[in-house]
Amino acid sequence: MSDLLAGPADIAAGLAVHGADTVDRSAPASVRADLVARDVPARLAAKDPTLWGSDAEATARVRLGWVDTHHRSRELLPQLAELTDELADLDHVVLAGMGGSSLAPEVIARTLGRPLTVLDTTDPGQVRAALADRLERTVVVISSKSGTTVETDSHRRAYWQAFLDAGMTEAEAARHFVVVTDPGSPLAATAAEAGLVTIPADPEVGGRYSALTAFGLVPAALAGVPVTDLLDDADALAESLGRDRDNPGLALGAALGAAATTGRDVVALTSDGTGVEGLGDWAEQLLAESTGKAGVGLLPVVVESPDAPGAAGPDVLTVSYGGALGPGVAPGAGSADVAVNGPLGAHFLTWEYATAIAGAVLGVDPFDQPDVAESKQNTERILAAGPPAEAPSFTDGAIEVYAPPGAPADLSGVLRRLLDGLGDDGFLAVTAYLDRRGDAAVAGLRPVLARATRRPVTFGWGPRYLHSTGQYHKGGRPVGSYLQVTGAVNDDLPVPGRPYTFGTLQAAQAAGDRQALTGRGRPVLRLHLTERAAGVAQLLDAAGRTGT
């Protein structure tokens, strides 16, 4: 156990936060003491919308439902039990959703060991594989808070057509869908017209705070998770939210705020291997989208293991997470500064509360996402007008390189130049518009490049990251550089009822985000794999040589 974790812990309802007090004491003045002096814990527990300033008050007033949504979500339990029984023969659960509509249920299913197929991509190969998998036994959960998410609408259209092509009537096809969306959304109207079961979401909870609402509970319940346990965990923890002491959410939030305001605004998230799986991917969206705006924010970096490159550094706060610890088991992993351990439902509420606290410390509105829409709008324009004309700077094997003027004309050289441009305070974001299953090896770029640069390196699958870290990329500290990886589509897939294909949509999303980044003066290097398997292998080899 790290010496930093040896001090007192904040513990409530079986969830413990170790090391936060040490981080808070490292600041010139205690962030936690200031929060307590301003009565922030009790005010947040009472859903006071004035905590983040007058500019944020209107948003906060309709976005604080997460504080007690675990109470209201109990009203869903009878309906979920009935629905699970009715659909017992449909044992392949597919969740079509982006960002906050899919990240929490994926964590729940992984942690509880239940099968759940998450479809949060527009890659035609990945979508086609999902459509071909046990179609007659599939129930598709279509999740979108706004009801206008283009990826999720495309998935709904593709599955509907697939069911009809398999010989089902429209009434038979409708049985294979469950919709989760806000009341009155366009998706709710579409679902009603088609006769799809619809479970309304909590309209006063934003997507990234929605783990314990219908967005998290519906797909998890259909996958066989005992979701009542999650609500019980959160309910037990909720008693601590208004306290000044023994309040894990306050401890974690104060530590995040103290670190961010004293030069450690990079948060490395790592599992300690004690049974909570994939929480870092969910917390990544929560932290990045809630705090990354107005030129400040916490940059989350999900690392593969406690000793992975990027898990520690002078500007890094390393936070490990895991399940409840047994007697004599030391908290933390590797060089963790803070360790968070406990039951999953309590984790969700603790991290949400801590993120809202960190937003108050940083002086930002943790409930809006002012820069997310730009990439979406660019995508819409490209779909309407066609892709921009682009010619590669050069081609190296299976990779077309689209580099800024003056870049070296070899793959390792252009990667090295990108890394050298990070300087002493920059970060690199790798974004891959590829198949998260078939092209999974490309995620190995993150540790390889982090080892080569010694600066933070993040990795995100496109377009999934647009609904997660994309806000930080545009609104956070303007010190990022971007490596975008795209791939050839050899077998495209139409989006039924739309004038574009999944491949066209995927390419437009990648181009739209490039435009948003370059329009802000961010350095962007695009590598296009003309043959995916060969290109991934070549890219990993070239990245490995940048550190030599």
mmCIF file of N, CA, C and O in Angstrom, residues 83-84 86-96 115-117 133-142 159 163 168 172-179 197 218-219 221-224:
data_model
loop_
_atom_site.group_PDB
_atom_site.id
_atom_site.type_symbol
_atom_site.label_atom_id
_atom_site.label_comp_id
_atom_site.label_asym_id
_atom_site.label_seq_id
_atom_site.Cartn_x
_atom_site.Cartn_y
_atom_site.Cartn_z
ATOM 1 N N LEU A 83 -41.329 -7.157 -17.418
ATOM 2 C CA LEU A 83 -40.750 -7.139 -18.764
ATOM 3 C C LEU A 83 -39.730 -8.259 -18.931
ATOM 4 O O LEU A 83 -39.679 -8.926 -19.982
ATOM 5 N N THR A 84 -38.914 -8.477 -17.918
ATOM 6 C CA THR A 84 -37.919 -9.536 -17.986
ATOM 7 C C THR A 84 -38.575 -10.900 -18.147
ATOM 8 O O THR A 84 -38.097 -11.753 -18.910
ATOM 9 N N GLU A 86 -41.585 -11.447 -19.494
ATOM 10 C CA GLU A 86 -42.233 -11.497 -20.807
ATOM 11 C C GLU A 86 -41.234 -11.777 -21.931
ATOM 12 O O GLU A 86 -41.570 -12.397 -22.946
ATOM 13 N N LEU A 87 -39.989 -11.298 -21.752
ATOM 14 C CA LEU A 87 -38.982 -11.426 -22.804
ATOM 15 C C LEU A 87 -37.940 -12.480 -22.451
ATOM 16 O O LEU A 87 -36.815 -12.441 -22.961
ATOM 17 N N ALA A 88 -38.305 -13.427 -21.599
ATOM 18 C CA ALA A 88 -37.334 -14.425 -21.135
ATOM 19 C C ALA A 88 -36.752 -15.251 -22.281
ATOM 20 O O ALA A 88 -35.618 -15.742 -22.188
ATOM 21 N N ASP A 89 -37.506 -15.426 -23.375
ATOM 22 C CA ASP A 89 -37.007 -16.208 -24.506
ATOM 23 C C ASP A 89 -36.014 -15.429 -25.357
ATOM 24 O O ASP A 89 -35.319 -16.011 -26.193
ATOM 25 N N LEU A 90 -35.931 -14.127 -25.146
ATOM 26 C CA LEU A 90 -34.974 -13.285 -25.883
ATOM 27 C C LEU A 90 -33.768 -13.064 -24.975
ATOM 28 O O LEU A 90 -33.697 -12.106 -24.216
ATOM 29 N N ASP A 91 -32.823 -13.997 -25.058
ATOM 30 C CA ASP A 91 -31.721 -14.002 -24.098
ATOM 31 C C ASP A 91 -30.454 -13.337 -24.613
ATOM 32 O O ASP A 91 -29.411 -13.380 -23.959
ATOM 33 N N HIS A 92 -30.527 -12.701 -25.792
ATOM 34 C CA HIS A 92 -29.387 -11.928 -26.308
ATOM 35 C C HIS A 92 -29.767 -10.454 -26.252
ATOM 36 O O HIS A 92 -30.597 -9.981 -27.033
ATOM 37 N N VAL A 93 -29.185 -9.748 -25.304
ATOM 38 C CA VAL A 93 -29.547 -8.350 -25.077
ATOM 39 C C VAL A 93 -28.538 -7.448 -25.775
ATOM 40 O O VAL A 93 -27.332 -7.526 -25.504
ATOM 41 N N VAL A 94 -29.031 -6.609 -26.651
ATOM 42 C CA VAL A 94 -28.202 -5.623 -27.355
ATOM 43 C C VAL A 94 -28.605 -4.241 -26.878
ATOM 44 O O VAL A 94 -29.797 -3.898 -26.885
ATOM 45 N N LEU A 95 -27.643 -3.452 -26.466
ATOM 46 C CA LEU A 95 -27.890 -2.072 -26.062
ATOM 47 C C LEU A 95 -27.353 -1.138 -27.127
ATOM 48 O O LEU A 95 -26.144 -1.096 -27.370
ATOM 49 N N ALA A 96 -28.236 -0.412 -27.783
ATOM 50 C CA ALA A 96 -27.854 0.604 -28.757
ATOM 51 C C ALA A 96 -27.973 1.957 -28.082
ATOM 52 O O ALA A 96 -29.080 2.433 -27.796
ATOM 53 N N PRO A 115 -23.961 -11.170 -19.694
ATOM 54 C CA PRO A 115 -23.684 -10.848 -21.105
ATOM 55 C C PRO A 115 -24.534 -9.669 -21.593
ATOM 56 O O PRO A 115 -25.745 -9.641 -21.378
ATOM 57 N N LEU A 116 -23.902 -8.725 -22.222
ATOM 58 C CA LEU A 116 -24.592 -7.565 -22.798
ATOM 59 C C LEU A 116 -23.780 -7.097 -23.998
ATOM 60 O O LEU A 116 -22.585 -6.790 -23.862
ATOM 61 N N THR A 117 -24.410 -7.035 -25.149
ATOM 62 C CA THR A 117 -23.745 -6.515 -26.353
ATOM 63 C C THR A 117 -24.028 -5.030 -26.454
ATOM 64 O O THR A 117 -25.194 -4.627 -26.563
ATOM 65 N N ASP A 133 -25.841 -11.786 -35.215
ATOM 66 C CA ASP A 133 -25.643 -12.590 -34.017
ATOM 67 C C ASP A 133 -26.977 -12.896 -33.327
ATOM 68 O O ASP A 133 -27.582 -12.009 -32.707
ATOM 69 N N ARG A 134 -27.463 -14.128 -33.464
ATOM 70 C CA ARG A 134 -28.646 -14.615 -32.740
ATOM 71 C C ARG A 134 -29.858 -13.677 -32.881
ATOM 72 O O ARG A 134 -30.532 -13.356 -31.902
ATOM 73 N N LEU A 135 -30.124 -13.259 -34.094
ATOM 74 C CA LEU A 135 -31.152 -12.246 -34.323
ATOM 75 C C LEU A 135 -32.509 -12.660 -33.755
ATOM 76 O O LEU A 135 -33.209 -11.851 -33.125
ATOM 77 N N GLU A 136 -32.883 -13.909 -33.951
ATOM 78 C CA GLU A 136 -34.219 -14.345 -33.512
ATOM 79 C C GLU A 136 -34.351 -14.367 -31.991
ATOM 80 O O GLU A 136 -35.456 -14.372 -31.452
ATOM 81 N N ARG A 137 -33.215 -14.355 -31.274
ATOM 82 C CA ARG A 137 -33.236 -14.370 -29.810
ATOM 83 C C ARG A 137 -32.833 -13.021 -29.223
ATOM 84 O O ARG A 137 -32.535 -12.918 -28.034
ATOM 85 N N THR A 138 -32.840 -11.982 -30.045
ATOM 86 C CA THR A 138 -32.310 -10.676 -29.632
ATOM 87 C C THR A 138 -33.416 -9.728 -29.192
ATOM 88 O O THR A 138 -34.450 -9.603 -29.858
ATOM 89 N N VAL A 139 -33.170 -9.039 -28.066
ATOM 90 C CA VAL A 139 -33.970 -7.879 -27.695
ATOM 91 C C VAL A 139 -33.040 -6.677 -27.732
ATOM 92 O O VAL A 139 -31.927 -6.723 -27.205
ATOM 93 N N VAL A 140 -33.465 -5.622 -28.410
ATOM 94 C CA VAL A 140 -32.638 -4.433 -28.604
ATOM 95 C C VAL A 140 -33.170 -3.307 -27.726
ATOM 96 O O VAL A 140 -34.333 -2.905 -27.858
ATOM 97 N N VAL A 141 -32.326 -2.821 -26.845
ATOM 98 C CA VAL A 141 -32.673 -1.664 -26.029
ATOM 99 C C VAL A 141 -32.164 -0.427 -26.757
ATOM 100 O O VAL A 141 -30.954 -0.269 -26.961
ATOM 101 N N ILE A 142 -33.082 0.419 -27.174
ATOM 102 C CA ILE A 142 -32.736 1.659 -27.888
ATOM 103 C C ILE A 142 -32.770 2.785 -26.856
ATOM 104 O O ILE A 142 -33.824 3.165 -26.367
ATOM 105 N N TYR A 159 -31.826 -2.614 -37.209
ATOM 106 C CA TYR A 159 -32.416 -3.784 -36.573
ATOM 107 C C TYR A 159 -33.862 -4.005 -37.035
ATOM 108 O O TYR A 159 -34.286 -5.147 -37.261
ATOM 109 N N PHE A 163 -35.069 -7.501 -38.734
ATOM 110 C CA PHE A 163 -36.162 -8.351 -38.250
ATOM 111 C C PHE A 163 -37.185 -8.605 -39.355
ATOM 112 O O PHE A 163 -37.672 -9.735 -39.531
ATOM 113 N N MET A 168 -40.212 -11.615 -40.022
ATOM 114 C CA MET A 168 -41.126 -11.208 -38.960
ATOM 115 C C MET A 168 -42.132 -10.189 -39.485
ATOM 116 O O MET A 168 -41.823 -9.390 -40.379
ATOM 117 N N GLU A 172 -44.429 -8.596 -34.735
ATOM 118 C CA GLU A 172 -43.415 -9.501 -34.183
ATOM 119 C C GLU A 172 -42.092 -8.779 -33.982
ATOM 120 O O GLU A 172 -41.409 -8.982 -32.960
ATOM 121 N N ALA A 173 -41.726 -7.937 -34.922
ATOM 122 C CA ALA A 173 -40.481 -7.178 -34.791
ATOM 123 C C ALA A 173 -40.534 -6.228 -33.599
ATOM 124 O O ALA A 173 -39.548 -6.058 -32.870
ATOM 125 N N ALA A 174 -41.697 -5.622 -33.395
ATOM 126 C CA ALA A 174 -41.828 -4.651 -32.299
ATOM 127 C C ALA A 174 -41.538 -5.284 -30.947
ATOM 128 O O ALA A 174 -41.029 -4.618 -30.034
ATOM 129 N N ARG A 175 -41.849 -6.565 -30.818
ATOM 130 C CA ARG A 175 -41.619 -7.244 -29.536
ATOM 131 C C ARG A 175 -40.134 -7.306 -29.189
ATOM 132 O O ARG A 175 -39.760 -7.477 -28.028
ATOM 133 N N HIS A 176 -39.273 -7.144 -30.171
ATOM 134 C CA HIS A 176 -37.835 -7.270 -29.962
ATOM 135 C C HIS A 176 -37.180 -5.943 -29.569
ATOM 136 O O HIS A 176 -35.953 -5.866 -29.515
ATOM 137 N N PHE A 177 -37.978 -4.925 -29.309
ATOM 138 C CA PHE A 177 -37.436 -3.609 -28.950
ATOM 139 C C PHE A 177 -37.944 -3.156 -27.589
ATOM 140 O O PHE A 177 -39.118 -3.364 -27.254
ATOM 141 N N VAL A 178 -37.057 -2.503 -26.849
ATOM 142 C CA VAL A 178 -37.433 -1.742 -25.657
ATOM 143 C C VAL A 178 -36.758 -0.387 -25.786
ATOM 144 O O VAL A 178 -35.552 -0.309 -26.052
ATOM 145 N N VAL A 179 -37.509 0.673 -25.624
ATOM 146 C CA VAL A 179 -36.994 2.029 -25.809
ATOM 147 C C VAL A 179 -36.885 2.727 -24.458
ATOM 148 O O VAL A 179 -37.799 2.653 -23.634
ATOM 149 N N VAL A 197 -42.381 -1.056 -26.717
ATOM 150 C CA VAL A 197 -42.397 -0.808 -25.281
ATOM 151 C C VAL A 197 -41.452 0.348 -24.977
ATOM 152 O O VAL A 197 -40.300 0.359 -25.415
ATOM 153 N N VAL A 218 -32.568 -0.612 -17.114
ATOM 154 C CA VAL A 218 -33.335 -1.419 -18.065
ATOM 155 C C VAL A 218 -32.457 -2.461 -18.760
ATOM 156 O O VAL A 218 -32.756 -3.664 -18.715
ATOM 157 N N PRO A 219 -31.370 -2.062 -19.435
ATOM 158 C CA PRO A 219 -30.555 -3.095 -20.082
ATOM 159 C C PRO A 219 -29.929 -4.057 -19.083
ATOM 160 O O PRO A 219 -29.790 -5.248 -19.364
ATOM 161 N N ALA A 221 -31.187 -5.055 -16.169
ATOM 162 C CA ALA A 221 -32.205 -6.001 -15.713
ATOM 163 C C ALA A 221 -32.485 -7.051 -16.776
ATOM 164 O O ALA A 221 -32.607 -8.250 -16.471
ATOM 165 N N LEU A 222 -32.607 -6.640 -18.030
ATOM 166 C CA LEU A 222 -32.855 -7.594 -19.102
ATOM 167 C C LEU A 222 -31.697 -8.573 -19.251
ATOM 168 O O LEU A 222 -31.894 -9.718 -19.667
ATOM 169 N N ALA A 223 -30.482 -8.127 -18.904
ATOM 170 C CA ALA A 223 -29.305 -8.997 -18.971
ATOM 171 C C ALA A 223 -29.191 -9.917 -17.760
ATOM 172 O O ALA A 223 -28.275 -10.742 -17.696
ATOM 173 N N GLY A 224 -30.103 -9.767 -16.786
ATOM 174 C CA GLY A 224 -30.100 -10.659 -15.641
ATOM 175 C C GLY A 224 -29.437 -10.130 -14.399
ATOM 176 O O GLY A 224 -29.164 -10.891 -13.460
#
